[in-house]
Coordinates of C-alpha atoms in Angstrom, one line a residue:
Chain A
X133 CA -9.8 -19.6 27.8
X134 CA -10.3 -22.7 30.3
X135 CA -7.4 -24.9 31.0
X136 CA -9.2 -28.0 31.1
X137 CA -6.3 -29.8 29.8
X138 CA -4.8 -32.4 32.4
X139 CA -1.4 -32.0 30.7
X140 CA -1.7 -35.1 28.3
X141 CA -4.0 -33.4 25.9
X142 CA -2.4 -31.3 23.0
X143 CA -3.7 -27.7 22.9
X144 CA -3.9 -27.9 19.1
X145 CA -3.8 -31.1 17.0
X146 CA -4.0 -31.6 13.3
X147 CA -5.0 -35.0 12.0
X148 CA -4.2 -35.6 8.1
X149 CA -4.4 -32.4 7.3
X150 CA -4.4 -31.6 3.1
X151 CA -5.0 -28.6 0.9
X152 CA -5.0 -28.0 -2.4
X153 CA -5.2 -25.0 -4.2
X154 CA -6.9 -25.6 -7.2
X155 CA -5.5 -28.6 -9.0
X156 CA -2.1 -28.1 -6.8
X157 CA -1.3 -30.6 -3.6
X158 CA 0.1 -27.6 -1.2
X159 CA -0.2 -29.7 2.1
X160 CA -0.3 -33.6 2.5
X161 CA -1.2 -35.8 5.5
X162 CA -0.1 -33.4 8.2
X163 CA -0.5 -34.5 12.2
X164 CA 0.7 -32.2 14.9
X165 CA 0.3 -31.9 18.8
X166 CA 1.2 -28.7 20.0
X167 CA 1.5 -29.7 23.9
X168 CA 0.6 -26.6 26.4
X169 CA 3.3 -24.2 26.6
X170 CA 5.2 -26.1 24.1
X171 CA 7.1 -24.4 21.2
X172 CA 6.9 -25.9 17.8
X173 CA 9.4 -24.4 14.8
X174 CA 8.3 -25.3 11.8
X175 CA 11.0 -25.5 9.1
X176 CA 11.3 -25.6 5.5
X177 CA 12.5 -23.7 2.0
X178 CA 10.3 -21.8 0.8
X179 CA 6.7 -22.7 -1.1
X180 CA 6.8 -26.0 1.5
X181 CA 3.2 -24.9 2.5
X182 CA 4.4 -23.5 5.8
X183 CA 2.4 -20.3 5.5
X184 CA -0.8 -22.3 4.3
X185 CA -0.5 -24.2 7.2
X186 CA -0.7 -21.7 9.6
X187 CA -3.7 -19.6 8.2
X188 CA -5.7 -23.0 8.1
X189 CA -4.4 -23.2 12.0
X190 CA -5.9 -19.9 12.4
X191 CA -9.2 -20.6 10.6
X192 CA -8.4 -18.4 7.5
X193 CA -8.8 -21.1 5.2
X194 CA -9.9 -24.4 5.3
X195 CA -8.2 -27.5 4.7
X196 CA -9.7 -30.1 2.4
X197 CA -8.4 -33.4 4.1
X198 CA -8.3 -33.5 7.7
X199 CA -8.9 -31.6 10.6
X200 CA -7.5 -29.0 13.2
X201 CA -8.7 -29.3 16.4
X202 CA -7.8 -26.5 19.0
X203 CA -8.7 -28.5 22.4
X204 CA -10.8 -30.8 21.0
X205 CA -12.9 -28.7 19.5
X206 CA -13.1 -28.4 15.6
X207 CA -11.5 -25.2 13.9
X208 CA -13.6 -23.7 11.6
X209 CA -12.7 -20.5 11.7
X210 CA -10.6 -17.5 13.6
X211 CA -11.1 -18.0 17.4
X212 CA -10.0 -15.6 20.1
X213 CA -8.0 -18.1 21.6
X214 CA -5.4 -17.9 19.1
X215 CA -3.6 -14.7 17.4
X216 CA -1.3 -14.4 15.1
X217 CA 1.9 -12.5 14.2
X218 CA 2.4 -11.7 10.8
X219 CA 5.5 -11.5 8.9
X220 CA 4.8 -8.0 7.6
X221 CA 3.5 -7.1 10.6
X222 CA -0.1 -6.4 9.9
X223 CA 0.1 -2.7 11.6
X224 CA -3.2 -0.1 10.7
X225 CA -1.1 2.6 9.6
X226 CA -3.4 5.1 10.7
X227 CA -4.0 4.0 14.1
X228 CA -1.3 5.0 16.9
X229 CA 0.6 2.0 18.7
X230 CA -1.3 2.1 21.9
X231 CA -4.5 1.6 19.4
X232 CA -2.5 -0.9 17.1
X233 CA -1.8 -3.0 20.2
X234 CA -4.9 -3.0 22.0
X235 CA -7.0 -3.8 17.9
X236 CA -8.2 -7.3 19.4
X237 CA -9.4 -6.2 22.8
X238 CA -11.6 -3.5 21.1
X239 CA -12.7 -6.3 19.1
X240 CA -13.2 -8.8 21.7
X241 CA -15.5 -5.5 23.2
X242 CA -13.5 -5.4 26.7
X243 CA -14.2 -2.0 28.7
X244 CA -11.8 0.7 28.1
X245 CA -10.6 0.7 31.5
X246 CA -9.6 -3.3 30.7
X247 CA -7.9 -2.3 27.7
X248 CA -5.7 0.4 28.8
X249 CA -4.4 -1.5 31.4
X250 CA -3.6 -4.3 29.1
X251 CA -2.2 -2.3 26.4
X252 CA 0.3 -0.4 29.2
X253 CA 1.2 -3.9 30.4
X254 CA 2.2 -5.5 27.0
X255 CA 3.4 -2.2 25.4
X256 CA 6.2 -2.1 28.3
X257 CA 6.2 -6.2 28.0
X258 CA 7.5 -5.5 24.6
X259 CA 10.2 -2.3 25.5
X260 CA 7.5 0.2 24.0
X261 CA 7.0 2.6 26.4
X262 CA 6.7 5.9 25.4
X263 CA 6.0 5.5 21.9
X264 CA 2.5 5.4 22.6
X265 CA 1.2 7.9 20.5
X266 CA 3.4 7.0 17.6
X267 CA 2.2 6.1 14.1
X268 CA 4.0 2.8 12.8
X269 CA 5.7 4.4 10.0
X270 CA 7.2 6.5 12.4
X271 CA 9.5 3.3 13.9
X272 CA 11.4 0.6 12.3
X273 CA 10.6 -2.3 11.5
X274 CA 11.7 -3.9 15.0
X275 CA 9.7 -1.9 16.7
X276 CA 6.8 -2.5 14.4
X277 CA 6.8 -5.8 15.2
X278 CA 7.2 -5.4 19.2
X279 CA 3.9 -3.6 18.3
X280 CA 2.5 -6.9 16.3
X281 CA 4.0 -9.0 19.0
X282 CA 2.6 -7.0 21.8
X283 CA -1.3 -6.9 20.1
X284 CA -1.0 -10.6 19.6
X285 CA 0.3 -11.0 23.2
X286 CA -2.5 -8.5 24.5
X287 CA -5.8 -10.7 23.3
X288 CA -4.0 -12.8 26.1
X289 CA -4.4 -16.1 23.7
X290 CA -3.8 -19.6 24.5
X291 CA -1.7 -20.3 21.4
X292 CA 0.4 -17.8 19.4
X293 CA 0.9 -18.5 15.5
X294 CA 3.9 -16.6 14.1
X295 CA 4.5 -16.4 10.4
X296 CA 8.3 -15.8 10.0
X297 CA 7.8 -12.7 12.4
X298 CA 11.7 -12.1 11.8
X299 CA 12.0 -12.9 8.6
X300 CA 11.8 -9.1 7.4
X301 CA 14.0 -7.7 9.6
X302 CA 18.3 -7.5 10.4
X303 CA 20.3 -9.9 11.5
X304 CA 20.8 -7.8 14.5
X305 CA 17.1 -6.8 15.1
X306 CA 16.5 -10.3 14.8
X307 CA 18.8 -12.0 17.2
X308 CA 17.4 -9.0 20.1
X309 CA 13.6 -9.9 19.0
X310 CA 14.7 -13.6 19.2
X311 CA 15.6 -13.1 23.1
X312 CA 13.3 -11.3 23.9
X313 CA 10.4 -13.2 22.6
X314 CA 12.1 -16.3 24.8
X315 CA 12.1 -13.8 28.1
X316 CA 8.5 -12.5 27.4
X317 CA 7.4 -16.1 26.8
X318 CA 9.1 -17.1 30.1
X319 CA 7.2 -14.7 31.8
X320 CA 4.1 -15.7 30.3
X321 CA 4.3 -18.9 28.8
X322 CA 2.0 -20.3 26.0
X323 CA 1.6 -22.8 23.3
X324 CA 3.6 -21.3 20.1
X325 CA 3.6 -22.2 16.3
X326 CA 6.7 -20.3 15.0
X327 CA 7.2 -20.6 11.3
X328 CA 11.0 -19.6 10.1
X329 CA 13.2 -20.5 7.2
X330 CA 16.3 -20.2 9.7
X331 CA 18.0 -23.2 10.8
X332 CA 19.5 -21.4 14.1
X333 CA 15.9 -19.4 14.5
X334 CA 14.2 -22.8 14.6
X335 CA 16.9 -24.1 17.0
X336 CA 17.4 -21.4 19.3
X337 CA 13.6 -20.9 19.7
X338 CA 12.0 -23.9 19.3
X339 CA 11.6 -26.7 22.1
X340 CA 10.4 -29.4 19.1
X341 CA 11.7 -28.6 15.3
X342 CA 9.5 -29.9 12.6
X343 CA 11.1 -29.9 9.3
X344 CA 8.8 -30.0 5.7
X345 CA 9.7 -31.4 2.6
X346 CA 8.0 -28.7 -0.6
X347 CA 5.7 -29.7 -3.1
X348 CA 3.5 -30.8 -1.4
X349 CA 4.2 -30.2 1.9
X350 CA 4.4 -32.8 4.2
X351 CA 6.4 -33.7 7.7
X352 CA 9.7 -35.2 6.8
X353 CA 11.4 -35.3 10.6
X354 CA 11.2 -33.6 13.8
X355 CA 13.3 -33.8 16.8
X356 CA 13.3 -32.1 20.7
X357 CA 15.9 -29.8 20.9
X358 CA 16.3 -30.4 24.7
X359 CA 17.6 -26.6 25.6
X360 CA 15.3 -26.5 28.2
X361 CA 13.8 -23.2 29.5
X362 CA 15.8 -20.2 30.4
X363 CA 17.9 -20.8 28.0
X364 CA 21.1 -18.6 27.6
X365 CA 21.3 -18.1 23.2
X366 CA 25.0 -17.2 23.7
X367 CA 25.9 -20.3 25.6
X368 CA 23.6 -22.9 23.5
X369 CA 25.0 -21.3 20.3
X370 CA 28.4 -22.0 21.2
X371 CA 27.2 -25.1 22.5
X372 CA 28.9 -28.6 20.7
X373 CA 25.1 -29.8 20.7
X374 CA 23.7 -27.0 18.6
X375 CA 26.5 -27.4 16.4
X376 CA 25.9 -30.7 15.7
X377 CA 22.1 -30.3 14.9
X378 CA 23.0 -27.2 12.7
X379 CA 24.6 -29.4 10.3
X380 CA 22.2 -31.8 10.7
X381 CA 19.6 -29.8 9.4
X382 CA 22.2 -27.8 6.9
X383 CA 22.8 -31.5 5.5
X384 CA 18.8 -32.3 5.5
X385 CA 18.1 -28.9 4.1
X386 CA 20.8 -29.5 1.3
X387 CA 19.6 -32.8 0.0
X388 CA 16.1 -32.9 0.2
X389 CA 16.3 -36.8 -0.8
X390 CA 19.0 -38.2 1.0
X391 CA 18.4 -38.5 5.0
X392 CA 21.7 -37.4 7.0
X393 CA 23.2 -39.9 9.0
X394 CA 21.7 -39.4 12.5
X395 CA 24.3 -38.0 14.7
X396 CA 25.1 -39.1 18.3
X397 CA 23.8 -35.8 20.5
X398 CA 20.8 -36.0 19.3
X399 CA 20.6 -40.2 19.5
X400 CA 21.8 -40.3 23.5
X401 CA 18.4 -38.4 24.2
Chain B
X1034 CA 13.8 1.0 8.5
X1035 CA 16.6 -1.6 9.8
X1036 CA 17.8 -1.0 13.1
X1037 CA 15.9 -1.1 16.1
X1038 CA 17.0 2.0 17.0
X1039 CA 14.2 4.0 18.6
X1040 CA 13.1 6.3 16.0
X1041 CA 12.4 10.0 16.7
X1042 CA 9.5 10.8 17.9
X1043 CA 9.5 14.1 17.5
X1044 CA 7.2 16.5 14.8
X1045 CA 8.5 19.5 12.5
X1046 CA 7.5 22.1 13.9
X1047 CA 5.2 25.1 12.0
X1048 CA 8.3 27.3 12.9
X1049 CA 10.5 25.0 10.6
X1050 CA 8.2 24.6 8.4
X1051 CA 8.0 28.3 7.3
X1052 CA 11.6 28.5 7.4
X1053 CA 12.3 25.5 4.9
X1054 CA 9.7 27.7 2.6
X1055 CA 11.1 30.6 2.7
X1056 CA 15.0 29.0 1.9
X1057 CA 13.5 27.4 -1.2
X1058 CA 14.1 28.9 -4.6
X1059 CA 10.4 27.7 -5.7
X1060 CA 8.8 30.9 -4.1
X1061 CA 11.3 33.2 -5.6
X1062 CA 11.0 32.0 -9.3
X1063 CA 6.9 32.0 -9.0
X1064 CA 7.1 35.4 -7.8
X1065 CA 9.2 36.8 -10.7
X1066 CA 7.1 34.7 -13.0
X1067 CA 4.2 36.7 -11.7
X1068 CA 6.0 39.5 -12.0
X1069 CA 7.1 39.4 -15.1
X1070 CA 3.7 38.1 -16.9
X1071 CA 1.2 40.1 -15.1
X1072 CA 4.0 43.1 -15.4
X1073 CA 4.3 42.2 -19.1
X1074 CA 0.1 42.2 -19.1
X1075 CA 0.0 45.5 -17.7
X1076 CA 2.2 47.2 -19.4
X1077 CA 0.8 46.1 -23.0
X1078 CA -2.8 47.6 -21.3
X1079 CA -1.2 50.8 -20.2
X1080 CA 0.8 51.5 -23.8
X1081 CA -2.2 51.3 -25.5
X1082 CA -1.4 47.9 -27.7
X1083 CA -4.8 46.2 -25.9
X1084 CA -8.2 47.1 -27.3
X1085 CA -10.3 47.4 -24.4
X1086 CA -13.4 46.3 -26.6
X1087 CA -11.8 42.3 -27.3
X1088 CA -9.9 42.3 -24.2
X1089 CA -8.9 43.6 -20.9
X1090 CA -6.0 44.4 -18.6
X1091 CA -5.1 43.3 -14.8
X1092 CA -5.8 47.2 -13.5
X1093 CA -8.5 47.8 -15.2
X1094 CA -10.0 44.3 -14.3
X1095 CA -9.3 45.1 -10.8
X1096 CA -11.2 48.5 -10.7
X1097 CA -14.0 46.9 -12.5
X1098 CA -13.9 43.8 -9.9
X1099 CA -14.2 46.8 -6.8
X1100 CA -17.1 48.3 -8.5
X1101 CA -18.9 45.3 -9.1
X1102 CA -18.3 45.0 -5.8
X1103 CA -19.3 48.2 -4.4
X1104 CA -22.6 48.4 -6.6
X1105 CA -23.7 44.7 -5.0
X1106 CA -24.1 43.3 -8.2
X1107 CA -20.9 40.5 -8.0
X1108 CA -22.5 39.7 -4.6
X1109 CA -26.2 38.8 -5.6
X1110 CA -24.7 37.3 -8.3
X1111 CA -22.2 34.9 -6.1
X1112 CA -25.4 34.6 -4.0
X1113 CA -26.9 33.1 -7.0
X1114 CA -24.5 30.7 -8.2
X1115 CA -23.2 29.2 -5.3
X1116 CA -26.8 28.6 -4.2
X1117 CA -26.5 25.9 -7.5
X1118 CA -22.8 24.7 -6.7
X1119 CA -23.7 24.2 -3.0
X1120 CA -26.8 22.3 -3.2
X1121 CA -24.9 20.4 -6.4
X1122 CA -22.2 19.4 -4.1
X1123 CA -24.1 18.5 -1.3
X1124 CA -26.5 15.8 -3.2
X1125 CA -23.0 14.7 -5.0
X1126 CA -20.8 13.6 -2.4
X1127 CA -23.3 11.9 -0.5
X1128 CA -24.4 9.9 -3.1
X1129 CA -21.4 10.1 -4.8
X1130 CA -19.7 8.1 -1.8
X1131 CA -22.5 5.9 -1.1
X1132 CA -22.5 4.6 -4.8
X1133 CA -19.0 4.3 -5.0
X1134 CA -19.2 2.2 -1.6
X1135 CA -21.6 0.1 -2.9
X1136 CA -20.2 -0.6 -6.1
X1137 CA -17.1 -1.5 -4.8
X1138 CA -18.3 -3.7 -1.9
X1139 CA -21.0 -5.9 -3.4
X1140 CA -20.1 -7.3 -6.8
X1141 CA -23.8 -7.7 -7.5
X1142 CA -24.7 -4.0 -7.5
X1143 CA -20.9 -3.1 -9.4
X1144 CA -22.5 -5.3 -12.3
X1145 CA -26.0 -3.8 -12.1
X1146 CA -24.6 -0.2 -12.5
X1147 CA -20.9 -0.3 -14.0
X1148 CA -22.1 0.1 -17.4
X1149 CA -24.6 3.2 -16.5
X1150 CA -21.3 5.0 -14.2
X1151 CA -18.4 3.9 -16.6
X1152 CA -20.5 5.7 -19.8
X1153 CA -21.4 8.5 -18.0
X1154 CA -17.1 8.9 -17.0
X1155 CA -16.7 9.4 -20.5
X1156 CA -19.3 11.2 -21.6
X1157 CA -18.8 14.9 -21.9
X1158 CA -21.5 15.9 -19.4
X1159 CA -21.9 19.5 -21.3
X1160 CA -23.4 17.3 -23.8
X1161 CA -25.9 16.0 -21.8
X1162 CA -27.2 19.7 -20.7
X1163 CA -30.1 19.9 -23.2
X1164 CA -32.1 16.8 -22.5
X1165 CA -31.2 17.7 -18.9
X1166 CA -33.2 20.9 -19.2
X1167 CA -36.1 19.5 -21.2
X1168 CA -36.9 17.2 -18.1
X1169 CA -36.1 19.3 -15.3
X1170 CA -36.9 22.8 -16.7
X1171 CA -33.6 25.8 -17.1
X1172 CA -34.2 26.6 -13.1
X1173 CA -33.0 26.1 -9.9
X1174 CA -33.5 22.1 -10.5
X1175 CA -31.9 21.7 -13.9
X1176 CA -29.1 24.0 -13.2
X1177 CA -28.3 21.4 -9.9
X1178 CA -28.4 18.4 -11.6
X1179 CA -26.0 19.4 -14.6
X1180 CA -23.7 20.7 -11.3
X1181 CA -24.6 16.9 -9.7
X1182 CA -23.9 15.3 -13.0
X1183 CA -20.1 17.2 -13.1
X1184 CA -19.0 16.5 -9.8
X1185 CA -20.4 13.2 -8.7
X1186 CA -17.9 10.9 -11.5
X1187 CA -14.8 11.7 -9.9
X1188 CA -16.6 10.7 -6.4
X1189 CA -17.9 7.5 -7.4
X1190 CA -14.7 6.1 -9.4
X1191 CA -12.1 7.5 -6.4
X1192 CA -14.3 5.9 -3.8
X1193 CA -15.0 3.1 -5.9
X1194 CA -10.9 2.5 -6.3
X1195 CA -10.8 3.3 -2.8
X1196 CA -12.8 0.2 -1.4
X1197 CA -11.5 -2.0 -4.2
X1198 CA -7.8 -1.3 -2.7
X1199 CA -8.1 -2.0 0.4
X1200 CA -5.1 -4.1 1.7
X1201 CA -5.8 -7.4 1.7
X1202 CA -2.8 -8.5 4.2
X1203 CA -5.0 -6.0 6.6
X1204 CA -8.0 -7.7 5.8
X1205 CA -6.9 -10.9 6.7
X1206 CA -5.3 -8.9 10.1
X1207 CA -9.3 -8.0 10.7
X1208 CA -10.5 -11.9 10.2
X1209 CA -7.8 -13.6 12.2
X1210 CA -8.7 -10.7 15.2
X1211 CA -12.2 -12.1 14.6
X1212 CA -13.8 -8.6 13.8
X1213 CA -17.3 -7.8 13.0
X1214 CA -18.3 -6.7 9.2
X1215 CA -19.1 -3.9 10.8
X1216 CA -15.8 -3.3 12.9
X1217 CA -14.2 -4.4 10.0
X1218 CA -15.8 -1.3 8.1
X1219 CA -14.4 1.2 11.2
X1220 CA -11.0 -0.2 11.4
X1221 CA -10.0 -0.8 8.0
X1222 CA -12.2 0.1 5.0
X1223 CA -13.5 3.8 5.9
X1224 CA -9.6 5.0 6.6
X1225 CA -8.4 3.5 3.5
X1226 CA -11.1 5.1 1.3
X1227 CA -10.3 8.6 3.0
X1228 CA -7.1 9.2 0.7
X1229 CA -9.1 8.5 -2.4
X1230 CA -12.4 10.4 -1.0
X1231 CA -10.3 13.4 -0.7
X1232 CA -8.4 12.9 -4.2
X1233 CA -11.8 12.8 -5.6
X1234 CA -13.5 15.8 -3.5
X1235 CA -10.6 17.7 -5.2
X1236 CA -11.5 16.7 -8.8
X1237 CA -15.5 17.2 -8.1
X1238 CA -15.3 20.8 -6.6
X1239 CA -12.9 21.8 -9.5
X1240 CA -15.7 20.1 -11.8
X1241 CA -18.4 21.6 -9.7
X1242 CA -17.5 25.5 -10.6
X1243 CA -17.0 24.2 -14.5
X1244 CA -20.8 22.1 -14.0
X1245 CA -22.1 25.7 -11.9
X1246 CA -21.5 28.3 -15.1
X1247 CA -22.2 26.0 -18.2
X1248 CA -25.3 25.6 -16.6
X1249 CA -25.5 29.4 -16.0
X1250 CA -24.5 29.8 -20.0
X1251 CA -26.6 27.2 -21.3
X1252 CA -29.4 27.5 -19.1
X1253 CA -31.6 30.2 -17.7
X1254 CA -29.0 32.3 -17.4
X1255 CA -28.4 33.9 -14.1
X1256 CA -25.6 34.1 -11.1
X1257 CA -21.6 34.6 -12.4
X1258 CA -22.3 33.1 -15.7
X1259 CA -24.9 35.7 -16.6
X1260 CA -22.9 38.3 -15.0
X1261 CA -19.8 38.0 -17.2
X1262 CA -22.2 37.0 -20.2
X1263 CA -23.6 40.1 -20.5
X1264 CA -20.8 42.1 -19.8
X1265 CA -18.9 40.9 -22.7
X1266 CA -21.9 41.2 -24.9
X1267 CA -22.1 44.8 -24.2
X1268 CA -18.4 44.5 -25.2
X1269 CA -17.3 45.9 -21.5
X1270 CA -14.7 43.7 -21.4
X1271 CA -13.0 45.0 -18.1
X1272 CA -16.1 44.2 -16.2
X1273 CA -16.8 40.8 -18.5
X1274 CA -13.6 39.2 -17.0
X1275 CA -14.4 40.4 -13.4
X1276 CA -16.7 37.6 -12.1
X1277 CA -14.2 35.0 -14.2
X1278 CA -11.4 36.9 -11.5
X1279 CA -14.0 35.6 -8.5
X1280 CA -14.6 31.8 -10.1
X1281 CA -10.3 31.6 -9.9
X1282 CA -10.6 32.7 -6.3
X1283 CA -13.7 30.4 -5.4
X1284 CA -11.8 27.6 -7.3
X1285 CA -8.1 28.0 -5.4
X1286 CA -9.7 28.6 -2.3
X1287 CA -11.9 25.1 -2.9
X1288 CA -8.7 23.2 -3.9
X1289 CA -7.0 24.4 -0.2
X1290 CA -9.5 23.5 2.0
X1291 CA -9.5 19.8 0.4
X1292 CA -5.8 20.3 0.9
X1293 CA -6.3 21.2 4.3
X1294 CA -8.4 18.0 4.8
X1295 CA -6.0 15.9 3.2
X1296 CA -3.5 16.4 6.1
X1297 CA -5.8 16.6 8.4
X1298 CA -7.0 12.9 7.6
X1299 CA -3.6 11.4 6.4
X1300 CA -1.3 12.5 10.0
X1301 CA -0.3 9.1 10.0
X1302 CA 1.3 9.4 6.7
X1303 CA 5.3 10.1 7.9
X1304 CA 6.7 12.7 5.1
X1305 CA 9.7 11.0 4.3
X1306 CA 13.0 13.1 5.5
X1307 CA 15.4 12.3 3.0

């Protein structure tokens, strides 16, 4: 939980980091610095490894080649400092919200007068208030995953790993929870691994896009998108400059072999 | 599901509750039924078509019921028998639960014991009430562990399931928290086995009545068993099929209170509104 880092040190690095599951290359020669408060989107089609790479980020499994290093120490299993967000949310159905969203600090052993106050905090944090005592089959699945946001958010970690958090949910839902997580993160900034197969989700969101090639997965480009904090989503969206890297990626995404020509908004950076 | 719409919060009231009941046709058509078969029953009883030395009808059951009753004789028997079922059922779902826990936790102990458990599932346990009461005598003991033997399968598979079902998207929730074994167990493991517990508390109590009077029949006989046994012997068929009335009782009131657990455990579980 220190912040020994003097700004140049990454928060999380991964040096030539491999898998394999059984006889199958999942994940080849993959180096990442997540910088301090930095968000990284992570985009590819599906089966790219993109998943893989963020449990062995988180310490669920190991890599075979490589290393992941979460301020310069060596991962090597689930640390407090980092929580995820899961794609399917990960709710215990049979505990009520307030419970669901304060899981890690029960786990972490704070006092219970620590943890209610926490759990308050990032249950309003998340627009939950007053559905406290609710069950999570009792509330769609955007609220569900406030909830998973809001537990993640709650064991107050230094880096947050989410696994296409949107992915199961409306357009709508999506482009709301997509704001919101940029206002909440404004508010309390961290380090963020977002995993997405949406070309705008990795745009709008992401301060750095990384894009994966499948089979086995490895970094084929990345780029700054240069929005900036505070970002308005309407106005970048309408924005020439997002236009122009939408296609950009559209093209990459399209022809997994053929490199787009580079295009001049993103070159005059 | 879809929208984020805040969903409501509210709970059906018990009011409502009773009211959907009574609206619904099912209650109706089960009374008629009733109606009509016990009716039908009766009727064959009072015209005289029954022969009360092979069989019985409801009124006369129901008089001989009272006076078994009345003369204490039902009651010292019930006292009997459910001494049996109850100390059956309480080694049974202890252990029942612990070996089901076991098995389905550590793969070592599952190998050591599947085969013994697994046999025993499909044997019929009846079968196994003779060398049961050449160990352990036709008494108190003997008639326990046949009731043991009945009810504990059920227990032992269900929980068994139970642990082995556990979601494993959750259980990768519990490792990237960091939990404990032991918080793991709190958290995830014991709710998930509750549904299948309770499934399988169902099944044993409804095996533990069938376990409590073939013991009672096969045995030493004594309690219910006994009770209708030698009714029916003496060809008094009215008073025979009494103490059978009190086993259906015992055996619909056992299956509501598991009922009444099963809500009480599974409040999280939204009844879909369709």
């Amino acid at each position: 939980m220190s912040s020994s880092d003097n700004g140049t040190n990454p928060t999380l690095r991964l040096q030539g980091v491999g898998k394999w599951f059984g006889s199958l290359q999942v994940l080849d020669g993959i180096d990442i610095d997540v910088k301090t408060q930095e968000i990284l989107t992570v985009l590819g089609p599906s089966g790219c490894g993109k998943t893989t790479l963020l449990r062995i980020v988180n310490g669920l499994i190991f890599c075979e080649r490589g290393k992941v290093s979460f301020k310069g120490e060596v991962v090597d299993g689930p640390r407090p400092e980092m929580a995820m967000v899961f794609q399917n949310f990960g709710l215990f159905p049979w505990k009520r919200l307030d419970q669901n969203i304060g899981y890690a600090l029960r786990i972490q052993g704070k006092a219970q007068s620590e943890i209610d106050r926490l759990v308050s905090h990032y249950t309003e944090l998340v627009g939950l208030g007053g559905f406290e005592a609710n069950y999570p089959a009792q509330l769609s699945g955007g609220m569900q995953q406030r909830a998973g946001l809001a537990r993640a958010l709650a064991a107050q970690p230094d880096v947050l790993l989410m696994d296409e958090p949107f992915g199961a949910l409306d357009a709508l839902t999506r482009e709301t929870l997509q704001e919101e997580l940029l206002r909440i993160n404004e508010a309390e900034p961290k380090a963020m691994i977002f995993i997405t197969h949406s070309i705008d989700e990795a745009l709008l969101l992401g301060d750095r896009v990384l894009v994966m090639t499948p089979r086995p997965g490895r970094i084929r480009f990345q780029f700054e998108t240069g929005f900036g904090r505070g970002r308005d989503l309407e106005e970048i969206r309408g924005g020439k400059r997002f236009q122009a890297m939408r296609h950009y990626l559209w093209e990459a995404m399209r022809n997994p072999e053929v490199e787009p020509e580079p295009i001049p908004e993103l070159a005059s950076e | 599901m879809a929208t984020d719409a805040p969903a409501a919060a509210g709970v059906t009231t018990d009011e409502k509750a009773l009211w959907e009941r009574i609206k619904e046709p099912a209650i109706y058509v089960r009374l008629i039924s009733l109606a009509v078969v016990i009716g039908g029953w009766e009727l064959m009883g009072q015209t005289g078509n029954i022969d009360p030395v092979t069989f019985s009808y409801p009124s006369a059951i129901s008089v001989a019921f009272w006076d078994l009753i009345a003369s204490g004789k039902m009651v010292s028997a019930a006292y009997e028998s459910s001494q049996i079922l109850v100390a059956g059922l309480l080694i049974a779902i202890p252990l029942g639960i612990v070996l089901g826990i076991l098995m389905g936790r550590f793969q070592t102990f599952e190998y050591a014991v599947d085969t013994y458990v697994f046999a025993l599932y499909a044997t019929p346990v009846v079968a196994l009430a003779f060398p049961i009461a050449m160990v352990l005598g036709v008494d108190f003991v003997g008639k326990t562990t046949i009731v043991v033997f009945f009810a504990i399968m059920p227990i032992i598979v269900n929980v068994y399931h139970g642990v082995r079902n556990v979601d494993l998207s959750l259980l990768e929730v519990t490792r990237s928290f960091c939990s404990t074994e032991s918080q793991r167990w709190r958290d995830l493991i014991f709710p998930s086995v509750v549904p299948y517990l309770v499934a399988g508390l169902g099944l044993a109590c409804g095996r533990a009545l069938v376990g409590m009077v073939v013991a009672e029949f096969l045995m030493s006989i004594s309690g219910l068993g006994a009770l209708s046994q030698d009714y029916i012997a003496d060809l008094e068929l009215d008073k025979g099929l009494a103490p059978v009335v009190l086993l259906m009782i015992v055996g619909i009131a056992l299956t509501k209170v598991v009922n009444i657990c099963e809500t009480k455990f599974s409040s999280w579980r939204v009844r879909q509104e369709s």
